[in-house]
Amino acid sequence: MLPSSIGTETERTPMPHAEQIDPIRFEVIRNALSEATEEMAIALRRSAYSTNIKTRADFSCVLFDSRVRVVAQAFAQPVHLGSLSLLVPRMVEAYGAENLGPGDAILANDPYLGGVHLNDITLISPVYHNNTCLGYVANLAHHVDVGGGSPASIGAFREVFQEGVIIPPVKLVERGELVTNIFNLILAQIRSK
């Protein structure tokens, strides 16, 4: 049963200081943000070497606001989208938003941060304008080999350490430059380079 204070739409009065949202402007902005994530997905897929990404489209792209809340997401793997909404805020918190600047990117596959398996690697970059962080762009992509007991995504393993290397949030790109020691460490875990 509903409380008696809840009325019909016509009986409700607007909140005293609520902003009126122009529905046309709202839809234009919403669609522009959604299209930005679709463009991210197209760029990722076209530049991928991995069959999982290029052919199977086993990846997802998401746009977050500065408080690390999902703003828009590309059509992608539904299980990733659920994970990313938890994983990205936890990665940013674990690494420290204050440690991320323009041109930086952090990478992780830690299953304890967001319920992914080790083959799902997430990359996050902050988006800056005039020295202000506007939000974050992120993608999660499935990689076949992350250095586990077998070069496939699922093996007969009993513990997570047999699946491959667990990567906590680490900076892969700093001020637009690849952090080569991190990149080389990750490459060293992969059978085919």
mmCIF file of C-alpha atoms in Angstrom:
data_model
loop_
_atom_site.group_PDB
_atom_site.id
_atom_site.type_symbol
_atom_site.label_atom_id
_atom_site.label_comp_id
_atom_site.label_asym_id
_atom_site.label_seq_id
_atom_site.Cartn_x
_atom_site.Cartn_y
_atom_site.Cartn_z
ATOM 1 C CA MET A 1 0.000 0.000 0.000
ATOM 2 C CA LEU A 2 1.302 3.447 -0.923
ATOM 3 C CA PRO A 3 1.551 6.214 1.671
ATOM 4 C CA SER A 4 -1.205 8.782 1.408
ATOM 5 C CA SER A 5 1.347 11.536 0.773
ATOM 6 C CA ILE A 6 2.052 10.129 -2.702
ATOM 7 C CA GLY A 7 -0.304 11.637 -5.220
ATOM 8 C CA THR A 8 -0.794 11.408 -8.933
ATOM 9 C CA GLU A 9 1.458 13.228 -11.387
ATOM 10 C CA THR A 10 -0.916 16.189 -11.631
ATOM 11 C CA GLU A 11 -1.066 16.585 -7.843
ATOM 12 C CA ARG A 12 2.709 16.753 -7.408
ATOM 13 C CA THR A 13 4.439 20.083 -7.228
ATOM 14 C CA PRO A 14 7.970 20.602 -8.459
ATOM 15 C CA MET A 15 10.762 20.837 -5.918
ATOM 16 C CA PRO A 16 11.425 24.485 -5.014
ATOM 17 C CA HIS A 17 14.926 24.706 -6.504
ATOM 18 C CA ALA A 18 14.810 21.920 -9.064
ATOM 19 C CA GLU A 19 16.302 22.758 -12.448
ATOM 20 C CA GLN A 20 14.139 22.223 -15.465
ATOM 21 C CA ILE A 21 15.812 19.879 -17.912
ATOM 22 C CA ASP A 22 15.286 20.559 -21.582
ATOM 23 C CA PRO A 23 14.326 17.104 -22.944
ATOM 24 C CA ILE A 24 15.737 17.833 -26.401
ATOM 25 C CA ARG A 25 19.096 18.995 -25.044
ATOM 26 C CA PHE A 26 19.133 15.987 -22.699
ATOM 27 C CA GLU A 27 18.623 13.549 -25.593
ATOM 28 C CA VAL A 28 21.255 15.247 -27.762
ATOM 29 C CA ILE A 29 23.842 15.013 -24.961
ATOM 30 C CA ARG A 30 22.836 11.461 -24.022
ATOM 31 C CA ASN A 31 23.160 10.294 -27.616
ATOM 32 C CA ALA A 32 26.496 12.087 -28.079
ATOM 33 C CA LEU A 33 27.925 10.360 -25.004
ATOM 34 C CA SER A 34 26.537 7.010 -26.107
ATOM 35 C CA GLU A 35 28.010 7.510 -29.572
ATOM 36 C CA ALA A 36 31.394 8.319 -28.007
ATOM 37 C CA THR A 37 31.423 4.881 -26.364
ATOM 38 C CA GLU A 38 30.435 3.262 -29.668
ATOM 39 C CA GLU A 39 33.374 5.037 -31.342
ATOM 40 C CA MET A 40 35.631 3.724 -28.568
ATOM 41 C CA ALA A 41 34.385 0.209 -29.314
ATOM 42 C CA ILE A 42 34.954 0.597 -33.063
ATOM 43 C CA ALA A 43 38.514 1.849 -32.500
ATOM 44 C CA LEU A 44 39.293 -0.987 -30.077
ATOM 45 C CA ARG A 45 37.907 -3.662 -32.371
ATOM 46 C CA ARG A 46 39.629 -2.338 -35.505
ATOM 47 C CA SER A 47 43.012 -2.019 -33.803
ATOM 48 C CA ALA A 48 42.885 -5.388 -32.011
ATOM 49 C CA TYR A 49 45.220 -8.258 -32.779
ATOM 50 C CA SER A 50 43.295 -10.734 -30.611
ATOM 51 C CA THR A 51 40.609 -12.893 -32.213
ATOM 52 C CA ASN A 52 38.591 -12.626 -29.003
ATOM 53 C CA ILE A 53 38.379 -8.885 -29.453
ATOM 54 C CA LYS A 54 38.369 -8.567 -33.249
ATOM 55 C CA THR A 55 35.992 -11.414 -34.126
ATOM 56 C CA ARG A 56 34.084 -12.360 -30.978
ATOM 57 C CA ALA A 57 33.766 -8.749 -29.742
ATOM 58 C CA ASP A 58 34.585 -9.905 -26.208
ATOM 59 C CA PHE A 59 35.119 -6.399 -24.846
ATOM 60 C CA SER A 60 33.228 -3.423 -23.464
ATOM 61 C CA CYS A 61 33.695 0.362 -23.455
ATOM 62 C CA VAL A 62 32.264 2.729 -20.849
ATOM 63 C CA LEU A 63 32.323 6.442 -20.034
ATOM 64 C CA PHE A 64 32.285 7.558 -16.371
ATOM 65 C CA ASP A 65 31.810 10.967 -14.773
ATOM 66 C CA SER A 66 34.327 12.538 -12.375
ATOM 67 C CA ARG A 67 32.698 10.729 -9.435
ATOM 68 C CA VAL A 68 33.262 7.441 -11.328
ATOM 69 C CA ARG A 69 29.589 6.781 -12.087
ATOM 70 C CA VAL A 70 28.563 5.205 -15.403
ATOM 71 C CA VAL A 71 27.429 7.855 -17.883
ATOM 72 C CA ALA A 72 27.311 5.869 -21.133
ATOM 73 C CA GLN A 73 28.258 2.443 -22.388
ATOM 74 C CA ALA A 74 28.658 0.857 -25.783
ATOM 75 C CA PHE A 75 26.682 -2.192 -26.808
ATOM 76 C CA ALA A 76 28.885 -4.980 -25.536
ATOM 77 C CA GLN A 77 29.178 -8.030 -23.331
ATOM 78 C CA PRO A 78 26.518 -7.600 -20.610
ATOM 79 C CA VAL A 79 28.601 -9.380 -17.972
ATOM 80 C CA HIS A 80 31.414 -6.858 -18.475
ATOM 81 C CA LEU A 81 29.115 -3.890 -18.031
ATOM 82 C CA GLY A 82 28.002 -5.159 -14.646
ATOM 83 C CA SER A 83 31.609 -5.718 -13.638
ATOM 84 C CA LEU A 84 32.863 -2.371 -14.919
ATOM 85 C CA SER A 85 30.424 -0.363 -12.809
ATOM 86 C CA LEU A 86 32.070 -1.911 -9.717
ATOM 87 C CA LEU A 87 35.596 -2.444 -10.999
ATOM 88 C CA VAL A 88 36.413 1.018 -12.357
ATOM 89 C CA PRO A 89 35.520 2.971 -9.179
ATOM 90 C CA ARG A 90 37.489 0.453 -7.109
ATOM 91 C CA MET A 91 40.491 0.672 -9.442
ATOM 92 C CA VAL A 92 40.469 4.475 -9.314
ATOM 93 C CA GLU A 93 40.151 4.388 -5.523
ATOM 94 C CA ALA A 94 42.898 1.752 -5.139
ATOM 95 C CA TYR A 95 45.310 3.638 -7.381
ATOM 96 C CA GLY A 96 44.243 7.064 -6.143
ATOM 97 C CA ALA A 97 42.444 9.562 -8.365
ATOM 98 C CA GLU A 98 44.968 12.167 -7.220
ATOM 99 C CA ASN A 99 47.717 10.050 -8.837
ATOM 100 C CA LEU A 100 46.087 10.155 -12.285
ATOM 101 C CA GLY A 101 46.727 13.060 -14.603
ATOM 102 C CA PRO A 102 46.229 13.967 -18.253
ATOM 103 C CA GLY A 103 47.603 11.288 -20.572
ATOM 104 C CA ASP A 104 47.723 8.587 -17.867
ATOM 105 C CA ALA A 105 46.195 5.112 -18.038
ATOM 106 C CA ILE A 106 45.947 2.394 -15.409
ATOM 107 C CA LEU A 107 45.495 -1.289 -16.072
ATOM 108 C CA ALA A 108 44.276 -4.196 -13.911
ATOM 109 C CA ASN A 109 42.711 -7.636 -13.998
ATOM 110 C CA ASP A 110 42.335 -8.168 -10.243
ATOM 111 C CA PRO A 111 39.267 -10.393 -9.754
ATOM 112 C CA TYR A 112 38.860 -9.197 -6.175
ATOM 113 C CA LEU A 113 38.176 -5.647 -7.327
ATOM 114 C CA GLY A 114 35.285 -6.394 -9.645
ATOM 115 C CA GLY A 115 34.362 -10.016 -10.192
ATOM 116 C CA VAL A 116 36.233 -10.537 -13.449
ATOM 117 C CA HIS A 117 38.499 -13.421 -14.315
ATOM 118 C CA LEU A 118 42.178 -12.853 -15.025
ATOM 119 C CA ASN A 119 41.702 -12.868 -18.782
ATOM 120 C CA ASP A 120 39.538 -9.742 -18.568
ATOM 121 C CA ILE A 121 41.951 -6.811 -18.491
ATOM 122 C CA THR A 122 40.627 -3.309 -17.815
ATOM 123 C CA LEU A 123 42.257 -0.072 -18.979
ATOM 124 C CA ILE A 124 41.178 3.304 -17.544
ATOM 125 C CA SER A 125 42.183 6.844 -18.532
ATOM 126 C CA PRO A 126 41.059 10.096 -16.937
ATOM 127 C CA VAL A 127 39.625 12.766 -19.231
ATOM 128 C CA TYR A 128 40.872 16.281 -18.491
ATOM 129 C CA HIS A 129 39.897 19.724 -19.744
ATOM 130 C CA ASN A 130 41.604 22.883 -18.435
ATOM 131 C CA ASN A 131 43.257 20.899 -15.614
ATOM 132 C CA THR A 132 39.903 19.564 -14.413
ATOM 133 C CA CYS A 133 39.074 15.858 -14.447
ATOM 134 C CA LEU A 134 35.752 15.545 -16.285
ATOM 135 C CA GLY A 135 35.562 11.773 -15.975
ATOM 136 C CA TYR A 136 37.107 8.514 -17.103
ATOM 137 C CA VAL A 137 37.040 6.318 -20.174
ATOM 138 C CA ALA A 138 37.448 2.590 -19.664
ATOM 139 C CA ASN A 139 37.498 -0.612 -21.605
ATOM 140 C CA LEU A 140 37.585 -4.223 -20.551
ATOM 141 C CA ALA A 141 38.808 -6.791 -23.054
ATOM 142 C CA HIS A 142 39.207 -10.557 -22.862
ATOM 143 C CA HIS A 143 42.740 -11.805 -23.533
ATOM 144 C CA VAL A 144 43.436 -15.475 -24.229
ATOM 145 C CA ASP A 145 46.775 -15.769 -22.445
ATOM 146 C CA VAL A 146 47.688 -14.073 -19.186
ATOM 147 C CA GLY A 147 50.389 -16.524 -18.165
ATOM 148 C CA GLY A 148 48.325 -19.264 -16.552
ATOM 149 C CA GLY A 149 48.742 -23.026 -16.578
ATOM 150 C CA SER A 150 47.305 -23.300 -20.083
ATOM 151 C CA PRO A 151 47.016 -20.802 -22.946
ATOM 152 C CA ALA A 152 43.248 -20.602 -22.909
ATOM 153 C CA SER A 153 40.657 -18.663 -21.042
ATOM 154 C CA ILE A 154 39.369 -21.518 -18.905
ATOM 155 C CA GLY A 155 41.438 -24.348 -17.516
ATOM 156 C CA ALA A 156 40.961 -27.073 -14.929
ATOM 157 C CA PHE A 157 42.397 -24.924 -12.157
ATOM 158 C CA ARG A 158 41.680 -25.057 -8.452
ATOM 159 C CA GLU A 159 42.903 -21.613 -7.469
ATOM 160 C CA VAL A 160 43.168 -18.209 -9.075
ATOM 161 C CA PHE A 161 46.982 -18.229 -9.069
ATOM 162 C CA GLN A 162 46.961 -21.081 -11.596
ATOM 163 C CA GLU A 163 44.955 -18.962 -14.050
ATOM 164 C CA GLY A 164 47.690 -16.411 -14.641
ATOM 165 C CA VAL A 165 49.178 -13.248 -13.267
ATOM 166 C CA ILE A 166 46.985 -11.004 -11.105
ATOM 167 C CA ILE A 167 47.602 -7.386 -12.070
ATOM 168 C CA PRO A 168 46.644 -4.828 -9.412
ATOM 169 C CA PRO A 169 45.943 -1.305 -10.669
ATOM 170 C CA VAL A 170 49.241 -0.151 -12.204
ATOM 171 C CA LYS A 171 50.079 2.804 -14.424
ATOM 172 C CA LEU A 172 50.668 1.584 -17.979
ATOM 173 C CA VAL A 173 50.794 5.039 -19.572
ATOM 174 C CA GLU A 174 52.125 8.181 -17.900
ATOM 175 C CA ARG A 175 51.639 11.594 -19.529
ATOM 176 C CA GLY A 176 51.069 9.881 -22.871
ATOM 177 C CA GLU A 177 54.191 7.683 -22.678
ATOM 178 C CA LEU A 178 54.136 3.904 -22.278
ATOM 179 C CA VAL A 179 55.633 2.741 -18.970
ATOM 180 C CA THR A 180 57.887 0.148 -20.594
ATOM 181 C CA ASN A 181 58.870 -1.799 -17.472
ATOM 182 C CA ILE A 182 55.181 -2.524 -16.700
ATOM 183 C CA PHE A 183 54.447 -3.310 -20.355
ATOM 184 C CA ASN A 184 57.431 -5.682 -20.562
ATOM 185 C CA LEU A 185 56.453 -7.394 -17.301
ATOM 186 C CA ILE A 186 52.986 -8.116 -18.699
ATOM 187 C CA LEU A 187 54.383 -9.275 -22.059
ATOM 188 C CA ALA A 188 56.740 -11.666 -20.258
ATOM 189 C CA GLN A 189 53.695 -13.608 -18.989
ATOM 190 C CA ILE A 190 52.343 -14.297 -22.480
ATOM 191 C CA ARG A 191 53.351 -17.282 -24.597
ATOM 192 C CA SER A 192 52.896 -15.687 -28.029
ATOM 193 C CA LYS A 193 54.330 -12.224 -28.412
#
